[in-house]
Amino acid sequence: MFKIKYLPTGHVFLIPEKDAKLLKEKSPDEYLILEKNGKKFKDKTKIKQSEETNSILSKVIDRSSK
């Protein structure tokens, strides 16, 4: 059994392994695996960076230098 967290709402679920992997494959940015079979697990998620061109952030940060 896996304990996963749905990031947009913060709800935590205890679900079977195959279902947890299926959810993680479909939307990896929305789910975080907290435990695998009762053992704590550090799941790595990528933080989305907005690509809006009209925002102030895009005018302040120069992303072309990366």
Backbone as ProteinMPNN parsed JSONL, in Angstrom:
{"seq_chain_A": "MFKIKYLPTGHVFLIPEKDAKLLKEKSPDEYLILEKNGKKFKDKTKIKQSEETNSILSKVIDRSSK", "coords_chain_A": {"N_chain_A": [[0.826, -1.172, 0.0], [0.464, 2.217, -0.756], [1.002, 5.514, 0.42], [-0.233, 8.44, -0.655], [-0.174, 11.921, -1.582], [-2.419, 14.321, -2.651], [-1.584, 17.09, -4.225], [-2.89, 19.637, -5.035], [-5.128, 19.864, -3.261], [-4.29, 18.832, -0.852], [-5.103, 16.484, 0.321], [-4.645, 13.221, 1.721], [-4.116, 9.899, 0.71], [-4.487, 6.34, 1.028], [-3.571, 3.88, -0.968], [-3.521, 1.025, -3.265], [-0.441, -0.262, -4.745], [-0.303, -0.447, -7.625], [-2.306, 1.321, -8.449], [-1.371, 3.733, -7.403], [1.01, 4.114, -8.841], [-0.068, 4.369, -11.391], [-1.547, 6.774, -11.168], [0.576, 8.506, -10.638], [2.004, 8.349, -13.032], [0.181, 9.43, -14.876], [-0.322, 12.071, -13.977], [2.192, 13.539, -12.854], [2.862, 15.906, -11.528], [0.865, 16.484, -9.769], [0.653, 14.636, -7.712], [2.189, 13.264, -4.789], [4.299, 10.89, -3.491], [4.26, 9.61, -0.308], [4.692, 7.423, 1.442], [5.888, 4.083, 1.057], [4.7, 0.967, 1.339], [4.488, 1.29, 4.15], [6.895, 2.482, 4.83], [8.755, 5.462, 4.991], [9.15, 7.653, 2.207], [11.007, 9.565, -0.049], [9.82, 11.468, -2.406], [10.525, 12.927, -5.476], [9.615, 15.877, -7.001], [9.087, 17.95, -9.81], [9.17, 21.437, -9.964], [6.845, 23.488, -11.411], [7.439, 26.005, -13.778], [6.192, 29.075, -14.596], [5.304, 30.178, -17.835], [4.465, 32.613, -18.688], [4.352, 35.455, -20.686], [3.533, 37.989, -20.265], [3.791, 38.641, -17.636], [5.178, 40.232, -14.692], [7.343, 38.915, -13.61], [8.547, 37.611, -15.803], [9.632, 39.784, -17.071], [11.537, 40.659, -15.312], [13.312, 38.533, -14.775], [15.897, 37.083, -16.594], [15.753, 34.509, -18.63], [17.176, 33.457, -20.693], [19.879, 33.266, -20.24], [20.451, 30.877, -19.028]], "CA_chain_A": [[0.0, 0.0, 0.0], [1.176, 3.488, -0.867], [0.334, 6.702, 0.934], [0.069, 9.527, -1.58], [-0.799, 13.203, -1.271], [-2.891, 15.081, -3.804], [-1.032, 18.401, -3.921], [-3.773, 20.803, -5.111], [-6.033, 19.982, -2.118], [-3.608, 18.42, 0.369], [-5.664, 15.244, 0.839], [-3.738, 12.075, 1.742], [-4.83, 8.662, 0.422], [-3.779, 5.079, 1.141], [-4.077, 3.114, -2.104], [-2.61, -0.035, -3.723], [0.753, 0.146, -5.5], [-0.549, -0.264, -9.062], [-3.097, 2.538, -8.625], [-0.504, 4.878, -7.11], [1.915, 4.289, -9.976], [-0.868, 4.844, -12.509], [-1.806, 8.194, -10.925], [1.85, 9.23, -10.738], [2.354, 8.421, -14.452], [-0.752, 10.309, -15.585], [-0.136, 13.47, -13.582], [3.261, 13.52, -11.853], [2.971, 17.17, -10.8], [-0.247, 16.628, -8.839], [0.713, 13.641, -6.65], [3.458, 13.102, -4.097], [4.313, 9.638, -2.738], [4.774, 9.841, 1.033], [5.151, 6.161, 2.019], [5.779, 2.85, 0.28], [4.578, -0.191, 2.23], [4.697, 1.7, 5.534], [8.202, 3.116, 5.02], [8.789, 6.812, 4.421], [9.745, 7.725, 0.877], [11.199, 10.935, -0.528], [9.461, 11.571, -3.811], [11.015, 14.168, -6.065], [8.721, 16.461, -7.992], [9.611, 19.135, -10.473], [8.349, 22.618, -9.773], [6.495, 24.105, -12.69], [7.763, 27.42, -13.92], [5.221, 29.666, -15.509], [5.876, 30.683, -19.086], [3.698, 33.78, -19.101], [5.212, 36.514, -21.211], [2.994, 39.287, -19.862], [3.928, 38.84, -16.2], [6.309, 41.035, -14.228], [8.459, 38.001, -13.4], [9.241, 37.389, -17.077], [10.356, 40.996, -17.42], [12.619, 40.835, -14.356], [14.275, 37.425, -14.866], [16.365, 36.754, -17.935], [15.868, 33.043, -18.697], [18.018, 33.07, -21.834], [21.255, 33.06, -19.804], [20.61, 29.535, -18.442]], "C_chain_A": [[0.883, 1.253, 0.0], [0.34, 4.586, -0.23], [0.757, 7.848, 0.03], [-0.695, 10.779, -1.155], [-1.173, 13.876, -2.579], [-2.563, 16.545, -3.527], [-2.001, 19.576, -4.039], [-4.679, 20.978, -3.884], [-5.368, 19.622, -0.798], [-4.155, 17.142, 0.979], [-4.656, 14.108, 0.715], [-4.57, 10.805, 1.587], [-3.912, 7.471, 0.631], [-4.361, 4.162, 0.073], [-3.075, 2.028, -2.491], [-1.513, 0.501, -4.639], [0.451, 0.43, -6.966], [-1.361, 0.994, -9.336], [-2.255, 3.787, -8.39], [0.442, 5.155, -8.276], [1.171, 4.817, -11.196], [-1.168, 6.333, -12.363], [-0.545, 9.022, -11.123], [2.286, 9.374, -12.201], [1.467, 9.416, -15.197], [-0.543, 11.777, -15.244], [0.91, 13.555, -12.475], [3.388, 14.795, -11.033], [1.886, 17.337, -9.737], [-0.177, 15.673, -7.654], [2.121, 13.526, -6.088], [3.375, 11.814, -3.286], [4.984, 9.895, -1.395], [5.366, 8.578, 1.65], [4.952, 5.034, 1.032], [5.803, 1.704, 1.267], [4.933, 0.147, 3.67], [6.031, 2.355, 5.825], [8.206, 4.475, 4.329], [9.585, 6.827, 3.132], [9.859, 9.184, 0.474], [10.968, 10.956, -2.031], [9.912, 12.924, -4.327], [10.033, 14.637, -7.117], [9.378, 17.699, -8.575], [8.647, 20.28, -10.263], [8.101, 23.254, -11.134], [6.89, 25.574, -12.684], [6.824, 27.992, -14.959], [5.942, 30.277, -16.713], [5.107, 31.903, -19.586], [4.644, 34.887, -19.555], [4.748, 37.895, -20.776], [3.185, 39.557, -18.373], [5.158, 39.687, -15.876], [7.543, 40.16, -14.061], [9.243, 37.766, -14.688], [10.036, 38.612, -17.514], [11.577, 41.208, -16.53], [13.715, 39.784, -14.533], [14.625, 37.162, -16.321], [16.624, 35.263, -17.988], [16.773, 32.591, -19.829], [19.459, 32.815, -21.414], [21.504, 31.686, -19.225], [21.11, 28.558, -19.427]], "O_chain_A": [[1.909, 1.313, 0.677], [-0.887, 4.584, -0.334], [1.937, 8.191, -0.051], [-1.713, 10.708, -0.468], [-0.358, 13.989, -3.494], [-3.2, 17.172, -2.68], [-1.942, 20.467, -3.192], [-4.975, 22.109, -3.499], [-5.822, 20.053, 0.262], [-3.715, 16.746, 2.058], [-3.908, 14.031, -0.26], [-5.599, 10.645, 2.243], [-2.701, 7.573, 0.435], [-5.502, 3.716, 0.186], [-1.911, 2.092, -2.097], [-1.642, 1.574, -5.226], [0.901, 1.443, -7.5], [-1.137, 1.666, -10.342], [-2.407, 4.784, -9.096], [0.646, 6.309, -8.651], [1.713, 5.622, -11.954], [-1.056, 7.079, -13.335], [-0.59, 10.106, -11.703], [2.867, 10.392, -12.578], [1.948, 10.159, -16.052], [-0.584, 12.633, -16.128], [0.565, 13.633, -11.296], [3.965, 14.769, -9.946], [1.976, 18.232, -8.897], [-0.886, 15.881, -6.669], [3.11, 13.669, -6.807], [2.467, 11.662, -2.469], [6.13, 10.34, -1.34], [6.41, 8.632, 2.301], [3.987, 5.018, 0.268], [6.801, 1.487, 1.953], [5.61, -0.633, 4.339], [6.282, 2.75, 6.963], [7.714, 4.611, 3.209], [10.57, 6.103, 2.985], [8.912, 9.953, 0.638], [11.81, 10.519, -2.816], [9.698, 13.948, -3.677], [9.663, 13.883, -8.017], [10.131, 18.399, -7.899], [7.434, 20.104, -10.373], [9.03, 23.519, -11.897], [6.693, 26.283, -11.697], [6.684, 27.456, -16.058], [7.042, 30.817, -16.598], [5.104, 32.187, -20.784], [5.619, 35.204, -18.873], [5.491, 38.868, -20.904], [2.774, 40.613, -17.891], [6.061, 39.832, -16.7], [8.66, 40.599, -14.333], [10.474, 37.725, -14.665], [11.014, 38.483, -18.252], [12.54, 41.858, -16.938], [14.902, 40.099, -14.451], [13.744, 37.037, -17.171], [17.623, 34.794, -17.443], [17.104, 31.407, -19.897], [20.205, 32.195, -22.173], [22.653, 31.341, -18.95], [21.297, 27.387, -19.095]]}, "name": "protein", "num_of_chains": 1, "seq": "MFKIKYLPTGHVFLIPEKDAKLLKEKSPDEYLILEKNGKKFKDKTKIKQSEETNSILSKVIDRSSK"}
